[in-house]
mmCIF file with all atom_site columns, C-alpha atoms in Angstrom:
data_model
loop_
_atom_site.group_PDB
_atom_site.id
_atom_site.type_symbol
_atom_site.label_atom_id
_atom_site.label_alt_id
_atom_site.label_comp_id
_atom_site.label_asym_id
_atom_site.label_entity_id
_atom_site.label_seq_id
_atom_site.pdbx_PDB_ins_code
_atom_site.Cartn_x
_atom_site.Cartn_y
_atom_site.Cartn_z
_atom_site.occupancy
_atom_site.B_iso_or_equiv
_atom_site.pdbx_formal_charge
_atom_site.auth_seq_id
_atom_site.auth_comp_id
_atom_site.auth_asym_id
_atom_site.auth_atom_id
_atom_site.pdbx_PDB_model_num
ATOM 1  C CA . SER A 1 1  ? 17.201  49.084 -8.918  1.00 89.00 ? 15  SER A CA 1
ATOM 2  C CA . VAL A 1 2  ? 16.557  45.402 -9.673  1.00 94.00 ? 16  VAL A CA 1
ATOM 3  C CA . VAL A 1 3  ? 13.399  45.467 -7.565  1.00 96.00 ? 17  VAL A CA 1
ATOM 4  C CA . ALA A 1 4  ? 12.034  48.502 -9.438  1.00 96.00 ? 18  ALA A CA 1
ATOM 5  C CA . LYS A 1 5  ? 12.644  46.729 -12.768 1.00 96.00 ? 19  LYS A CA 1
ATOM 6  C CA . ARG A 1 6  ? 10.950  43.566 -11.545 1.00 97.00 ? 20  ARG A CA 1
ATOM 7  C CA . LEU A 1 7  ? 7.982   45.601 -10.293 1.00 97.00 ? 21  LEU A CA 1
ATOM 8  C CA . LYS A 1 8  ? 7.669   47.357 -13.658 1.00 97.00 ? 22  LYS A CA 1
ATOM 9  C CA . SER A 1 9  ? 7.822   44.045 -15.554 1.00 97.00 ? 23  SER A CA 1
ATOM 10 C CA . ILE A 1 10 ? 5.053   42.615 -13.341 1.00 97.00 ? 24  ILE A CA 1
ATOM 11 C CA . ILE A 1 11 ? 2.887   45.731 -13.893 1.00 97.00 ? 25  ILE A CA 1
ATOM 12 C CA . ASP A 1 12 ? 3.454   45.483 -17.628 1.00 97.00 ? 26  ASP A CA 1
ATOM 13 C CA . TYR A 1 13 ? 2.556   41.784 -17.595 1.00 96.00 ? 27  TYR A CA 1
ATOM 14 C CA . VAL A 1 14 ? -0.648  42.417 -15.661 1.00 97.00 ? 28  VAL A CA 1
ATOM 15 C CA . ARG A 1 15 ? -1.626  45.189 -18.096 1.00 96.00 ? 29  ARG A CA 1
ATOM 16 C CA . ASP A 1 16 ? -0.918  42.915 -21.034 1.00 96.00 ? 30  ASP A CA 1
ATOM 17 C CA . CYS A 1 17 ? -3.131  40.286 -19.455 1.00 95.00 ? 31  CYS A CA 1
ATOM 18 C CA . GLN A 1 18 ? -5.887  42.893 -19.090 1.00 95.00 ? 32  GLN A CA 1
ATOM 19 C CA . LEU A 1 19 ? -5.693  43.730 -22.773 1.00 95.00 ? 33  LEU A CA 1
ATOM 20 C CA . ARG A 1 20 ? -5.728  40.072 -23.762 1.00 95.00 ? 34  ARG A CA 1
ATOM 21 C CA . VAL A 1 21 ? -8.628  39.152 -21.437 1.00 93.00 ? 35  VAL A CA 1
ATOM 22 C CA . GLY A 1 22 ? -10.462 42.213 -22.806 1.00 92.00 ? 36  GLY A CA 1
ATOM 23 C CA . LYS A 1 23 ? -10.111 40.661 -26.256 1.00 92.00 ? 37  LYS A CA 1
ATOM 24 C CA . GLY A 1 24 ? -11.621 37.433 -24.975 1.00 88.00 ? 38  GLY A CA 1
ATOM 25 C CA . GLU A 1 25 ? -8.455  35.389 -24.526 1.00 89.00 ? 39  GLU A CA 1
ATOM 26 C CA . ILE A 1 26 ? -8.283  32.858 -21.775 1.00 85.00 ? 40  ILE A CA 1
ATOM 27 C CA . MET A 1 27 ? -5.186  33.506 -19.728 1.00 83.00 ? 41  MET A CA 1
ATOM 28 C CA . ASP A 1 28 ? -3.129  31.138 -17.650 1.00 87.00 ? 42  ASP A CA 1
ATOM 29 C CA . LEU A 1 29 ? -2.034  33.302 -14.740 1.00 91.00 ? 43  LEU A CA 1
ATOM 30 C CA . GLN A 1 30 ? -0.273  30.503 -12.904 1.00 92.00 ? 44  GLN A CA 1
ATOM 31 C CA . GLY A 1 31 ? 2.705   31.953 -11.045 1.00 93.00 ? 45  GLY A CA 1
ATOM 32 C CA . LEU A 1 32 ? 1.425   35.541 -11.009 1.00 95.00 ? 46  LEU A CA 1
ATOM 33 C CA . ASP A 1 33 ? 0.417   35.345 -7.384  1.00 94.00 ? 47  ASP A CA 1
ATOM 34 C CA . ASN A 1 34 ? 3.900   34.114 -6.403  1.00 96.00 ? 48  ASN A CA 1
ATOM 35 C CA . ASN A 1 35 ? 5.529   36.902 -8.418  1.00 96.00 ? 49  ASN A CA 1
ATOM 36 C CA . VAL A 1 36 ? 3.392   39.480 -6.681  1.00 96.00 ? 50  VAL A CA 1
ATOM 37 C CA . ILE A 1 37 ? 4.158   38.003 -3.231  1.00 96.00 ? 51  ILE A CA 1
ATOM 38 C CA . ASP A 1 38 ? 7.894   37.933 -4.078  1.00 96.00 ? 52  ASP A CA 1
ATOM 39 C CA . ILE A 1 39 ? 7.927   41.564 -5.223  1.00 96.00 ? 53  ILE A CA 1
ATOM 40 C CA . CYS A 1 40 ? 6.019   42.673 -2.130  1.00 95.00 ? 54  CYS A CA 1
ATOM 41 C CA . ASN A 1 41 ? 8.512   40.834 0.094   1.00 96.00 ? 55  ASN A CA 1
ATOM 42 C CA . ALA A 1 42 ? 11.424  42.352 -1.853  1.00 96.00 ? 56  ALA A CA 1
ATOM 43 C CA . ILE A 1 43 ? 10.007  45.863 -1.449  1.00 96.00 ? 57  ILE A CA 1
ATOM 44 C CA . SER A 1 44 ? 9.339   45.397 2.259   1.00 95.00 ? 58  SER A CA 1
ATOM 45 C CA . SER A 1 45 ? 12.964  44.351 2.777   1.00 96.00 ? 59  SER A CA 1
ATOM 46 C CA . LEU A 1 46 ? 14.300  47.517 1.081   1.00 96.00 ? 60  LEU A CA 1
ATOM 47 C CA . PRO A 1 47 ? 15.464  50.455 3.148   1.00 95.00 ? 61  PRO A CA 1
ATOM 48 C CA . GLU A 1 48 ? 12.463  52.691 3.819   1.00 95.00 ? 62  GLU A CA 1
ATOM 49 C CA . PRO A 1 49 ? 13.359  55.513 1.385   1.00 95.00 ? 63  PRO A CA 1
ATOM 50 C CA . GLU A 1 50 ? 13.779  53.011 -1.493  1.00 95.00 ? 64  GLU A CA 1
ATOM 51 C CA . GLY A 1 51 ? 10.502  51.289 -0.630  1.00 94.00 ? 65  GLY A CA 1
ATOM 52 C CA . GLN A 1 52 ? 8.646   54.577 -0.437  1.00 95.00 ? 66  GLN A CA 1
ATOM 53 C CA . ALA A 1 53 ? 10.003  55.560 -3.836  1.00 96.00 ? 67  ALA A CA 1
ATOM 54 C CA . LEU A 1 54 ? 8.138   52.539 -5.283  1.00 97.00 ? 68  LEU A CA 1
ATOM 55 C CA . GLU A 1 55 ? 4.861   53.416 -3.594  1.00 95.00 ? 69  GLU A CA 1
ATOM 56 C CA . SER A 1 56 ? 3.172   54.902 -6.682  1.00 96.00 ? 70  SER A CA 1
ATOM 57 C CA . GLN A 1 57 ? 4.190   51.847 -8.788  1.00 96.00 ? 71  GLN A CA 1
ATOM 58 C CA . MET A 1 58 ? 2.794   49.536 -6.125  1.00 97.00 ? 72  MET A CA 1
ATOM 59 C CA . SER A 1 59 ? -0.473  51.478 -6.331  1.00 97.00 ? 73  SER A CA 1
ATOM 60 C CA . GLN A 1 60 ? -0.432  50.976 -10.104 1.00 97.00 ? 74  GLN A CA 1
ATOM 61 C CA . LEU A 1 61 ? 0.099   47.225 -9.572  1.00 97.00 ? 75  LEU A CA 1
ATOM 62 C CA . ILE A 1 62 ? -2.796  47.038 -7.080  1.00 96.00 ? 76  ILE A CA 1
ATOM 63 C CA . ASP A 1 63 ? -5.116  48.970 -9.439  1.00 97.00 ? 77  ASP A CA 1
ATOM 64 C CA . SER A 1 64 ? -4.112  46.753 -12.357 1.00 97.00 ? 78  SER A CA 1
ATOM 65 C CA . LEU A 1 65 ? -4.612  43.551 -10.404 1.00 97.00 ? 79  LEU A CA 1
ATOM 66 C CA . GLU A 1 66 ? -8.042  44.732 -9.220  1.00 97.00 ? 80  GLU A CA 1
ATOM 67 C CA . ALA A 1 67 ? -9.067  45.601 -12.768 1.00 97.00 ? 81  ALA A CA 1
ATOM 68 C CA . LEU A 1 68 ? -7.775  42.254 -14.077 1.00 96.00 ? 82  LEU A CA 1
ATOM 69 C CA . GLY A 1 69 ? -9.682  40.474 -11.289 1.00 95.00 ? 83  GLY A CA 1
ATOM 70 C CA . ARG A 1 70 ? -12.914 42.230 -12.327 1.00 95.00 ? 84  ARG A CA 1
ATOM 71 C CA . MET A 1 71 ? -12.339 41.411 -15.993 1.00 94.00 ? 85  MET A CA 1
ATOM 72 C CA . LEU A 1 72 ? -11.685 37.731 -15.166 1.00 92.00 ? 86  LEU A CA 1
ATOM 73 C CA . LYS A 1 73 ? -14.870 37.567 -13.080 1.00 93.00 ? 87  LYS A CA 1
ATOM 74 C CA . GLU A 1 74 ? -16.851 39.106 -15.935 1.00 91.00 ? 88  GLU A CA 1
ATOM 75 C CA . GLN A 1 75 ? -15.345 36.622 -18.339 1.00 88.00 ? 89  GLN A CA 1
ATOM 76 C CA . GLN A 1 76 ? -16.174 33.734 -16.014 1.00 88.00 ? 90  GLN A CA 1
ATOM 77 C CA . ASP A 1 77 ? -19.744 35.013 -15.602 1.00 90.00 ? 91  ASP A CA 1
ATOM 78 C CA . LYS A 1 78 ? -20.154 35.062 -19.389 1.00 86.00 ? 92  LYS A CA 1
ATOM 79 C CA . PHE A 1 79 ? -18.836 31.516 -19.654 1.00 84.00 ? 93  PHE A CA 1
ATOM 80 C CA . ASP A 1 80 ? -21.189 30.412 -16.835 1.00 86.00 ? 94  ASP A CA 1
ATOM 81 C CA . LEU A 1 81 ? -24.171 32.060 -18.635 1.00 86.00 ? 95  LEU A CA 1
ATOM 82 C CA . ALA A 1 82 ? -23.232 30.398 -21.905 1.00 84.00 ? 96  ALA A CA 1
ATOM 83 C CA . ALA A 1 83 ? -22.821 27.025 -20.243 1.00 83.00 ? 97  ALA A CA 1
ATOM 84 C CA . GLY A 1 84 ? -26.155 27.460 -18.499 1.00 82.00 ? 98  GLY A CA 1
ATOM 85 C CA . SER A 1 85 ? -27.970 28.227 -21.746 1.00 72.00 ? 99  SER A CA 1
ATOM 86 C CA . LYS A 1 86 ? -26.589 25.053 -23.342 1.00 67.00 ? 100 LYS A CA 1
ATOM 87 C CA . LYS A 1 87 ? -28.075 22.782 -20.702 1.00 55.00 ? 101 LYS A CA 1
#
């Protein structure tokens, strides 16, 4: 379905961001929150069997977002430490 394809592309994007942040890149994640909200709304409007079929992918998305959030916090903490040592 279109929703399943969109969900997969968001998961792939988040995982790509994880890899890039892990390499030290600074990512502009503007719009990601709206994409996640949109896909959640799209899934919740599906008939129940279709929505349930996407449950494991939604879990993957949640896990990936949580991991990305932790990585971004670690990156920010490193920047804060570096900025503090320059003062």
